[in-house]
Coordinates of C-alpha atoms in Angstrom, one line a residue:
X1 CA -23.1 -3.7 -15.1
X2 CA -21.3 -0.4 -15.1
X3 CA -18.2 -2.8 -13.4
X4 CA -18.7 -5.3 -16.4
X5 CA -18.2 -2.5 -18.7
X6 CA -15.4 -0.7 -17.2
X7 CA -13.5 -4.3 -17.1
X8 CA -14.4 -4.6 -20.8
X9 CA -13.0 -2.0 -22.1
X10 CA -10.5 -1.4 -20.4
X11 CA -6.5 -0.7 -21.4
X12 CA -3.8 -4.3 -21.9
X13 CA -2.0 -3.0 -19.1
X14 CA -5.0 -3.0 -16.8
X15 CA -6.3 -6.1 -17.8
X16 CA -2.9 -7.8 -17.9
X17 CA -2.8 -6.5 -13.7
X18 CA -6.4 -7.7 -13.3
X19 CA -5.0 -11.3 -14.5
X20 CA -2.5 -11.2 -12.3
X21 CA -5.1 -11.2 -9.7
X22 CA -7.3 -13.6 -10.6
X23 CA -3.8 -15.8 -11.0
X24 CA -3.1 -14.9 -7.0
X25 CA -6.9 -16.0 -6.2
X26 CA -6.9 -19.0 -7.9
X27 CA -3.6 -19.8 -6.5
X28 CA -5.0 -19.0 -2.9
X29 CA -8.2 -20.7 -3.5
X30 CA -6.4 -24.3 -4.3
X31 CA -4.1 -23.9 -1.4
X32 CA -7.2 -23.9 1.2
X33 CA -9.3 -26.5 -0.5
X34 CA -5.9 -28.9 -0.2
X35 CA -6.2 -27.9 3.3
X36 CA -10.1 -28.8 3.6
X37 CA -8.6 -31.9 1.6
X38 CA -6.1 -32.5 4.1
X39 CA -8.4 -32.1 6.9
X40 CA -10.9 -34.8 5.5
X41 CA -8.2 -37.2 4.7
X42 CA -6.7 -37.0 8.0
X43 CA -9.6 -36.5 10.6
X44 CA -7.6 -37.7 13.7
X45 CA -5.2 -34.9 13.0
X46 CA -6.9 -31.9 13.6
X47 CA -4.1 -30.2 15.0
X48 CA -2.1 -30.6 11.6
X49 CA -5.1 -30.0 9.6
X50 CA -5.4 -26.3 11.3
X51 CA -1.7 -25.8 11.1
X52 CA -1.9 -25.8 7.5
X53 CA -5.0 -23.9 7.5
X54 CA -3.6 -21.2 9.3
X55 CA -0.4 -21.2 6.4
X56 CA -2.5 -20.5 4.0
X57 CA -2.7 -16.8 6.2
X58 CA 0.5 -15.5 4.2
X59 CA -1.0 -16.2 0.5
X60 CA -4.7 -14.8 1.6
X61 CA -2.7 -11.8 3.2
X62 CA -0.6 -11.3 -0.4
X63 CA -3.7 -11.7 -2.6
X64 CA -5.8 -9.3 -0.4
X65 CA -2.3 -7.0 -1.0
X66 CA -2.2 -7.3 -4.8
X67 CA -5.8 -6.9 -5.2
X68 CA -5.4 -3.3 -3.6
X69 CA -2.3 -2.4 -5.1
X70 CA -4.4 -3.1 -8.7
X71 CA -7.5 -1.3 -7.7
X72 CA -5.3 1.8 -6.5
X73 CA -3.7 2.0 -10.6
X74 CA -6.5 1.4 -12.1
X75 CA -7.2 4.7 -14.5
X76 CA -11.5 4.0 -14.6
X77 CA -12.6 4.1 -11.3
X78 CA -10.3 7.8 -10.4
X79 CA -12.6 10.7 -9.3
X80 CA -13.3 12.8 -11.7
X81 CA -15.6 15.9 -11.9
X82 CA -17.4 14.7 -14.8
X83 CA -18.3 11.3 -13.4
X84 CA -19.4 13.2 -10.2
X85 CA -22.0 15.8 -11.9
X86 CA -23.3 12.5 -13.1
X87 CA -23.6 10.8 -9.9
X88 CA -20.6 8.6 -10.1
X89 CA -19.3 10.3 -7.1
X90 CA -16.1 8.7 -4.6
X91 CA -18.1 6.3 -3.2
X92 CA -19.8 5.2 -6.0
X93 CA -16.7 4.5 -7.6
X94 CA -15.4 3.0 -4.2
X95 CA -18.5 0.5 -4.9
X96 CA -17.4 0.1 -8.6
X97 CA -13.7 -1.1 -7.6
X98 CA -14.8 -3.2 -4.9
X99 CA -17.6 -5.2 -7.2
X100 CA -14.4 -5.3 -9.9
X101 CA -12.4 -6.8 -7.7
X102 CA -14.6 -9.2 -6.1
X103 CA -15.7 -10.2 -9.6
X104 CA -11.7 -11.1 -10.2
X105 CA -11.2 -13.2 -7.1
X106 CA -14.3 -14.9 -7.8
X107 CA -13.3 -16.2 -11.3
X108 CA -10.1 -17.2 -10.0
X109 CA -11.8 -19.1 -6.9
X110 CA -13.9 -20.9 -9.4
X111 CA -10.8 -21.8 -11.9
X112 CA -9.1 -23.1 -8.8
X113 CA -12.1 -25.4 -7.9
X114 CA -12.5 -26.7 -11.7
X115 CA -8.7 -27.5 -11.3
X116 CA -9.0 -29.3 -7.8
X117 CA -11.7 -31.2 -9.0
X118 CA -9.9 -32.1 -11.9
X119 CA -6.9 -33.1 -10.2
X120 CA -9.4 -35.1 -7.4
X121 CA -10.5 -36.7 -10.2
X122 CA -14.4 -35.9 -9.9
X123 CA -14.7 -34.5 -14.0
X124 CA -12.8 -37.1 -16.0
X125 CA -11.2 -39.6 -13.8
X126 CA -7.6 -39.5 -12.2
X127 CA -5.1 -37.5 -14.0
X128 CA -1.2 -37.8 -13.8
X129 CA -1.9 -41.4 -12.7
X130 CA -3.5 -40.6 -9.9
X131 CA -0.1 -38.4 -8.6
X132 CA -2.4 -36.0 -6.6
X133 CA -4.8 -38.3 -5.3
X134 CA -2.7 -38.4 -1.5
X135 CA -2.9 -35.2 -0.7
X136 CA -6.3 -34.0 -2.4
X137 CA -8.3 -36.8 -0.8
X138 CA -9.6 -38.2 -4.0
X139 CA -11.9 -40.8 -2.5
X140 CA -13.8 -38.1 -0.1
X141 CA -16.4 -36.6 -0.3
X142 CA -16.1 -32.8 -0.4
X143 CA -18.6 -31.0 2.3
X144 CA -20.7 -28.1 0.4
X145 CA -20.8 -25.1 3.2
X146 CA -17.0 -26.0 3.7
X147 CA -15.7 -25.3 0.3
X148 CA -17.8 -22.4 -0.6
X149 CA -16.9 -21.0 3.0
X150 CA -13.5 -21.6 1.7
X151 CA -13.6 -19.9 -1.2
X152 CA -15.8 -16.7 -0.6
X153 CA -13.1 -15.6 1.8
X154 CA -10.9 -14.8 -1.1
X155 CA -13.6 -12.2 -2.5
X156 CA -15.2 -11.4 0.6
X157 CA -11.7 -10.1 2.0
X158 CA -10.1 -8.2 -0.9
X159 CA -13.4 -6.4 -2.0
X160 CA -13.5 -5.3 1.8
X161 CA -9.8 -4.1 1.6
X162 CA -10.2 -2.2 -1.6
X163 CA -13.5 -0.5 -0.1
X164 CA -11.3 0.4 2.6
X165 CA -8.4 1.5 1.1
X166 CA -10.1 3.9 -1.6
X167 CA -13.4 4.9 0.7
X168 CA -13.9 9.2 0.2
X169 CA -12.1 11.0 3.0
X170 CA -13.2 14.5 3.6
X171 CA -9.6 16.9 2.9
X172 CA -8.5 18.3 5.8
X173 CA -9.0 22.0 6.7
X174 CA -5.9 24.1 6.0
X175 CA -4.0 25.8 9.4
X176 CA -6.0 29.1 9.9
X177 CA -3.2 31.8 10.5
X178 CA -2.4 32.6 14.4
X179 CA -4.3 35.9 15.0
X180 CA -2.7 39.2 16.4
X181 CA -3.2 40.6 19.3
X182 CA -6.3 42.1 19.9
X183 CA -5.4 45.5 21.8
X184 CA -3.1 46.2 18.5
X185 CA -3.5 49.0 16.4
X186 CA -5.6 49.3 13.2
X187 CA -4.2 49.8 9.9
X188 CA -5.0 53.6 10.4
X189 CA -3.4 53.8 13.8
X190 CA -6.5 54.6 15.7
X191 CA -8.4 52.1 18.0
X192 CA -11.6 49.8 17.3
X193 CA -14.0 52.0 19.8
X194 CA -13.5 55.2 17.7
X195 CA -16.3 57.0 16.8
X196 CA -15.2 57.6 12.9
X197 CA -15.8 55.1 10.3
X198 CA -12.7 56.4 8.0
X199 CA -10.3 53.5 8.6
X200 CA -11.2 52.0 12.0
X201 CA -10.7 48.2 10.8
X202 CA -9.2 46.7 7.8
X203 CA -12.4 45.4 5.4
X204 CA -15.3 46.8 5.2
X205 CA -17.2 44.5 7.8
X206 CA -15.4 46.4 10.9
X207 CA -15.9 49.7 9.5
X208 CA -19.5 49.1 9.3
X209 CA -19.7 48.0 12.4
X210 CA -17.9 50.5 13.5
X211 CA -20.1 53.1 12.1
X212 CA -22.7 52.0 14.2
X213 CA -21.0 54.1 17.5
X214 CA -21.6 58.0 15.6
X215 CA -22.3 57.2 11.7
X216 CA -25.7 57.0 9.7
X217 CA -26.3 54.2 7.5
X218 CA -25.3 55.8 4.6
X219 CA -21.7 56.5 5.7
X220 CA -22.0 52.6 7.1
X221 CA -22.3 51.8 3.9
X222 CA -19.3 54.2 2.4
X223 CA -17.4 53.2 5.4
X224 CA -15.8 49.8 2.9
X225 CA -14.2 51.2 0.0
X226 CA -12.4 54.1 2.3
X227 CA -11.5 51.6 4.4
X228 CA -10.2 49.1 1.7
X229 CA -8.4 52.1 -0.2
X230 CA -6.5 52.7 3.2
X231 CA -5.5 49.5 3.5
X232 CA -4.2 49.1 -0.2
X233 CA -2.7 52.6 0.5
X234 CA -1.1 51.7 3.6
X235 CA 2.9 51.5 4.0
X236 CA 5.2 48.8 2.5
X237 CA 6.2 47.9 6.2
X238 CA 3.1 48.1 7.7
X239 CA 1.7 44.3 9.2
X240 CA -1.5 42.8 7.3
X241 CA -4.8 42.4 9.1
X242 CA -5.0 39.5 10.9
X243 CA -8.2 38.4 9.3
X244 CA -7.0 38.8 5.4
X245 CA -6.6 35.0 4.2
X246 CA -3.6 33.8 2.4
X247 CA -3.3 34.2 -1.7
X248 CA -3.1 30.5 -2.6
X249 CA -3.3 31.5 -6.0
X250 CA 0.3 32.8 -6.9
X251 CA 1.9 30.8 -9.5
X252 CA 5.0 31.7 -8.4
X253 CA 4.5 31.1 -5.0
X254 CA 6.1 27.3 -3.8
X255 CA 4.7 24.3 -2.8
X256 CA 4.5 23.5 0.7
X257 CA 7.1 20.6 1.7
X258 CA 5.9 17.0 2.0
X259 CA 6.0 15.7 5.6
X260 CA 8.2 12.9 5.8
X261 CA 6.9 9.2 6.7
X262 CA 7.0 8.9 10.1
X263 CA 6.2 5.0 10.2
X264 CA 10.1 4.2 11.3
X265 CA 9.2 3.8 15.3
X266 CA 6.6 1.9 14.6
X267 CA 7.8 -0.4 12.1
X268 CA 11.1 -1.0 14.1
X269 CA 8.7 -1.9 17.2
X270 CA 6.9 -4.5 15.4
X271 CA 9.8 -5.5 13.8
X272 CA 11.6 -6.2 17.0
X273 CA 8.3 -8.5 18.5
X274 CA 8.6 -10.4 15.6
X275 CA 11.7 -11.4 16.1
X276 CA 11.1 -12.3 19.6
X277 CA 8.5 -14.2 18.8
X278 CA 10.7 -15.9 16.4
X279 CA 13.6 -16.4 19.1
X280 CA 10.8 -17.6 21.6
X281 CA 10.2 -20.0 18.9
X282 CA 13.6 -21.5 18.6
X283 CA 13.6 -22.0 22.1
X284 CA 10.7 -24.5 23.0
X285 CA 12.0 -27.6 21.1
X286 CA 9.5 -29.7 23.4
X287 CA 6.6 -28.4 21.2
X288 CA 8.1 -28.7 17.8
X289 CA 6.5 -29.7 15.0
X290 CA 6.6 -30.2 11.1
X291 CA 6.1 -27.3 8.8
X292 CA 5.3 -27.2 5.0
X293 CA 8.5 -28.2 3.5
X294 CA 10.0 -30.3 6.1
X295 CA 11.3 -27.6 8.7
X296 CA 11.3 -28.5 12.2
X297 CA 9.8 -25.6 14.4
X298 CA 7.0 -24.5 16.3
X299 CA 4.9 -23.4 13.6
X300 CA 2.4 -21.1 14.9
X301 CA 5.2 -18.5 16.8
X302 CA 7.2 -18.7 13.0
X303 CA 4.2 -18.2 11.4
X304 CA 3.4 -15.1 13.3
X305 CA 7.1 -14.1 14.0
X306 CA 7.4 -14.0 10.3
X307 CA 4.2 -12.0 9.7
X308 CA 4.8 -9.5 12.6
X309 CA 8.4 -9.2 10.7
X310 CA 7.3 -8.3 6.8
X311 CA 4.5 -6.2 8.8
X312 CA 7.0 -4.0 10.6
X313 CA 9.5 -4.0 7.0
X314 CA 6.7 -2.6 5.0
X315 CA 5.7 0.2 8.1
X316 CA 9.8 1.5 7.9
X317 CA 9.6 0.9 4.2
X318 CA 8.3 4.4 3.0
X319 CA 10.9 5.9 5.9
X320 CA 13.6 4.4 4.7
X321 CA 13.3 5.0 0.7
X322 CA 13.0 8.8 2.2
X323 CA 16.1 8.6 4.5
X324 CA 18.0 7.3 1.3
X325 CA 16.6 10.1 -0.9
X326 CA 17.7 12.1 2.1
X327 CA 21.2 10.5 2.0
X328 CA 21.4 11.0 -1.8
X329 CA 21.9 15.0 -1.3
X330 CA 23.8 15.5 1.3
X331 CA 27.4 17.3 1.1
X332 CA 26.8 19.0 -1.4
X333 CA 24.7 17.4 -4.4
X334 CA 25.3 17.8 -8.1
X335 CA 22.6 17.9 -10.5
X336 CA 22.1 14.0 -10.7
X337 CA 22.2 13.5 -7.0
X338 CA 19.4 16.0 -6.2
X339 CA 17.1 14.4 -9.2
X340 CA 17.1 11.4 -7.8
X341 CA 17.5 12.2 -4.2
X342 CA 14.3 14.8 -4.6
X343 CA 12.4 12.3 -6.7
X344 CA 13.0 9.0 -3.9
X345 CA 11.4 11.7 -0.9
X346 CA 8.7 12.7 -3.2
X347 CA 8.1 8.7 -4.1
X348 CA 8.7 7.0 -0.2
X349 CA 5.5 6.7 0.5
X350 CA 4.2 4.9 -2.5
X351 CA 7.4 2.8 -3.5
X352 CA 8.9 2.3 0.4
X353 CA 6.2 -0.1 1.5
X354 CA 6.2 -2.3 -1.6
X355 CA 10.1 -2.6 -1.1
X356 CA 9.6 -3.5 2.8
X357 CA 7.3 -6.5 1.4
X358 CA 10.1 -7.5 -1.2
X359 CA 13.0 -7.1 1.7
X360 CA 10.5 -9.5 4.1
X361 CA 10.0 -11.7 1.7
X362 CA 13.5 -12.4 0.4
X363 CA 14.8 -12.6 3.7
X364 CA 12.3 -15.2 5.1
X365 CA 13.4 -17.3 1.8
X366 CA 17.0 -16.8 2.8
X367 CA 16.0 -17.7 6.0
X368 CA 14.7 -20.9 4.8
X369 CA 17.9 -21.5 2.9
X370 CA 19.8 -21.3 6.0
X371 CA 17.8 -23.9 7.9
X372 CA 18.1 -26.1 5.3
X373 CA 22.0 -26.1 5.8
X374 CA 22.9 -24.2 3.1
X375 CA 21.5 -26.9 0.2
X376 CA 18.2 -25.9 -1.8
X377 CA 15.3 -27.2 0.2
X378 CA 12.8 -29.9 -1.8
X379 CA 9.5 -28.7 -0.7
X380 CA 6.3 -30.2 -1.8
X381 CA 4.2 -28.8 -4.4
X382 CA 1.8 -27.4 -2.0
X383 CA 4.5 -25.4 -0.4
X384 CA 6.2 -24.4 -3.5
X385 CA 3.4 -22.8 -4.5
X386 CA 2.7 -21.0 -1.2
X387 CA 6.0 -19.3 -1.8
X388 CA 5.6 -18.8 -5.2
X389 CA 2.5 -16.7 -5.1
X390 CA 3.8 -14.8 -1.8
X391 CA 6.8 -13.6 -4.2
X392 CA 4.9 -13.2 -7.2
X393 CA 2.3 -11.2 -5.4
X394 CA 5.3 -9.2 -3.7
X395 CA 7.3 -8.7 -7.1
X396 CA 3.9 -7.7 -8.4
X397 CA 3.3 -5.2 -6.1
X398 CA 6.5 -3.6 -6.5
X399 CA 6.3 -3.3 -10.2
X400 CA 2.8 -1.9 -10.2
X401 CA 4.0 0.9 -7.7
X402 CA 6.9 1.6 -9.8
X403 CA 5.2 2.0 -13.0
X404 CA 2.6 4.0 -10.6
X405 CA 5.3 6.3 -9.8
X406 CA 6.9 7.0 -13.7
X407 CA 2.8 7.8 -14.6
X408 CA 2.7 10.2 -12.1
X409 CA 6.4 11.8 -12.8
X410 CA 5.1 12.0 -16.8
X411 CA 4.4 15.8 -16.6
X412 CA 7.6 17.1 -14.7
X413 CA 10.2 14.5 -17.1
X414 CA 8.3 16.3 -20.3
X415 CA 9.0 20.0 -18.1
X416 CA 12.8 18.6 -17.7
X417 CA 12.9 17.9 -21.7
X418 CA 12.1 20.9 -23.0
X419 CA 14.1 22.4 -20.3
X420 CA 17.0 20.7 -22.1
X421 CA 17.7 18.0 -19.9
X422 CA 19.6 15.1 -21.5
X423 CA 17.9 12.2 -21.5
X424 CA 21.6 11.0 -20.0
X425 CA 20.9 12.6 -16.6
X426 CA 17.9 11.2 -16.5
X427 CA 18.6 7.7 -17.1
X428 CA 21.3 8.4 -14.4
X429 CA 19.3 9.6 -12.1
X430 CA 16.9 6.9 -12.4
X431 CA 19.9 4.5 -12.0
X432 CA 21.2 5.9 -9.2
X433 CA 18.0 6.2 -7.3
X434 CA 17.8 2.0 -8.0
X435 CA 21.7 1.8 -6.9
X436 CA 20.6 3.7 -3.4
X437 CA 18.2 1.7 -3.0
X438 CA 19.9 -1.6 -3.3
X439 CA 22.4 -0.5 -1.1
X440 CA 20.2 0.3 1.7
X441 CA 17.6 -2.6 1.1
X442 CA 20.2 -5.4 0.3
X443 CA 21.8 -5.6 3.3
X444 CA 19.2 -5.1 5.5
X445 CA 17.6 -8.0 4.2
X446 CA 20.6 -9.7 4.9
X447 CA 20.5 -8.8 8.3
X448 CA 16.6 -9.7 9.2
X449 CA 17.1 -13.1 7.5
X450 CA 20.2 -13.9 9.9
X451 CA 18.6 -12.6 13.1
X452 CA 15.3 -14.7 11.9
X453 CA 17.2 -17.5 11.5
X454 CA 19.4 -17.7 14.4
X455 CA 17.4 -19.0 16.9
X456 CA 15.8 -21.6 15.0
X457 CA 19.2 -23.0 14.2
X458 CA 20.0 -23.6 17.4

């Protein structure tokens, strides 16, 4: 219920990304019922049938990708300390997005079956003159447990991703401060197994305990404050005692740095396999067979070879938007160049891997482009929409992160205004930061779509 209501009344912007994913499920859900359609029209070809079952991997794999990207920017399910001291703690709210985004898939799974049936012509009779009758199997009958198999996978696997994705982490302890020596000297110059209590250790703790040696319990108990006004009275050279924690409260004290991505080896790894797989591909022409939209290769090492490929783009992704912010100040910066060079290191890890996905994506479609010789390809309308809801979902993705990234940048643009920053430098900033990142991404897509596609072409 609570779910229900937070979807309710929720803002445009929120609902008009929650749309978007219902879109992407119901997009998803057609494309494996036309494969269960497939499969009942053609029962002697089962290998074809699982072939484009297994296709229908890289739309799942985009809507299970959107679905998270929306549940991560949306504003009602954020811990907050109010919610908690009324129970609605991290993982309640982990159960809230989850149930939210279950409920989304589900609606579109079900428009996609009203529209399949439809188009099968099991509501009103045949539409389009009976255009999609072929490949729908219009005149069989469709198997219960299949279909709702089918279409719980949608839910079933982005509500488990988003209660991944956003499940309560414990923070991680800060670095406790290497300790001196122990054989060093006290803040008062004399040792720990004196018999005084005036000084012997730095807080009031050791200096009780050190009172225990020749001291009554009344001078235990005095044995602090002379011990803490030595300490505060001790010499502006003197070393701190190794115990006295860190003053985190300083306003004027900065930020520790950001650690960089470090997600390059391992996306250039995987990268690298799945382009072998892809060459390994182009070289068995024995066991060749049709893909969606009339190619001619061995489907399954493309299929992973191409997977394998946008998986390894979108693990260098967030290290290479930080090696272009990097980039962006070197030799020494002006004012522009360190805006947006500081703002791209500070942003890689949320923008980086949405722009790996885009940089896959548009170089397995120019990869396409070049198997087809050059000449748009006429795929059918089950694989046009394939690769239409892989972009969208990619494009969608992208966007969400980028208006993710202004939200969180609100606070320091206001700071920059009344600052007297012109809103000039910031628009150029923000251009150059998308210049950069063209320039970098651009041709690397360029490059991972001609290695992909060299060895089929062959």
């Amino acid at each position: 219920m609570l779910a229900l209501r937070l979807t309710r009344v929720a803002r445009p912007a929120v609902q008009l990304r929650r749309l978007a994913v219902v879109a992407a499920s119901a997009g998803t859900g057609f494309l494996l019922l036309s494969s269960l359609a497939y499969a009942l029209a053609h029962p002697e070809h089962s290998g074809a049938a699982l072939l484009r079952l297994s296709w229908c991997a890289a739309p799942l794999a985009a809507t299970v990708y959107l679905t998270v990207a929306v549940a991560r920017t949306d504003p009602g399910t954020r811990p907050r300390t109010a919610l908690s001291a009324l129970g609605l703690g991290p993982g309640r709210l982990m159960a809230v997005s989850a149930v939210t985004s279950a409920v989304c898939c589900t609606v579109g799974c079900l428009l996609a079956l009203l529209a399949f049936l439809h188009l099968r012509g099991d509501l009103t009779g045949l539409p389009l003159d009976g255009a999609a009758s072929r490949f729908l199997a219009a005149r069989k009958r469709l198997p219960v447990p299949g279909t709702l198999t089918l279409l719980a996978t949608v839910p079933a696997l982005a509500s488990a991703a988003v209660a991944w994705s956003l499940r309560p982490r414990e923070p991680r302890p800060a670095p406790r401060p290497e300790r001196a020596s122990a054989a060093g000297p006290t803040a008062t110059g004399s040792t720990a197994t004196g018999s005084t209590a005036d000084g012997t250790a730095a807080d009031g703790s050791a200096a009780g305990s050190a009172a225990t040696g020749g001291s009554t319990a009344g001078s235990a108990a005095s044995a602090g404050p002379t011990a803490g006004g030595l300490a505060s009275r001790a010499e502006p050279g003197a070393a701190p005692a190794p115990d006295a924690p860190e003053d985190d409260s300083d306003p004027h004290r900065p930020l520790p740095p950001h650690r960089p991505p470090t997600g390059l080896p391992w996306g250039v790894a995987v990268l690298a396999v799945g382009l072998t797989v892809e060459a390994y591909a182009g070289r068995t022409p024995s066991s060749r067979t049709a893909l969606p939209g009339g190619l001619s290769a061995d489907s399954a090492p493309v299929l992973v070879g191409w997977l394998l490929t946008a998986l390894g783009l979108a693990l260098a992704g967030p290290a290479l938007t930080h090696l272009c912010g990097l980039l962006l100040q070197a030799v020494r910066p002006g004012a522009v160049r360190l805006l947006a060079g500081r703002v791209l290191m500070e942003e890689a890890g949320r923008i980086g891997r949405p722009l790996g996905v885009v940089c896959a994506v548009a170089s397995g479609a120019y990869a396409v482009s070049a198997l087809s010789g050059g000449a748009a390809p006429s795929p059918g309308p089950l694989t046009a929409l394939g690769a239409a809801l892989v972009a969208g979902c990619a494009v969608a993705v992208l966007l969400t992160a980028a208006v993710e990234a202004r939200q969180s940048r609100a606070a320091t643009i206001a700071a920059l205004r009344r600052l007297g920053a012109p809103g000039a430098t910031l628009r150029s900033a923000a251009a150059l930061r998308a210049g950069a990142l063209l320039a970098l991404f651009v041709p690397l897509t360029l490059l991972i779509a001609a290695l992909a596609a060299l060895p089929l072409t062959r």
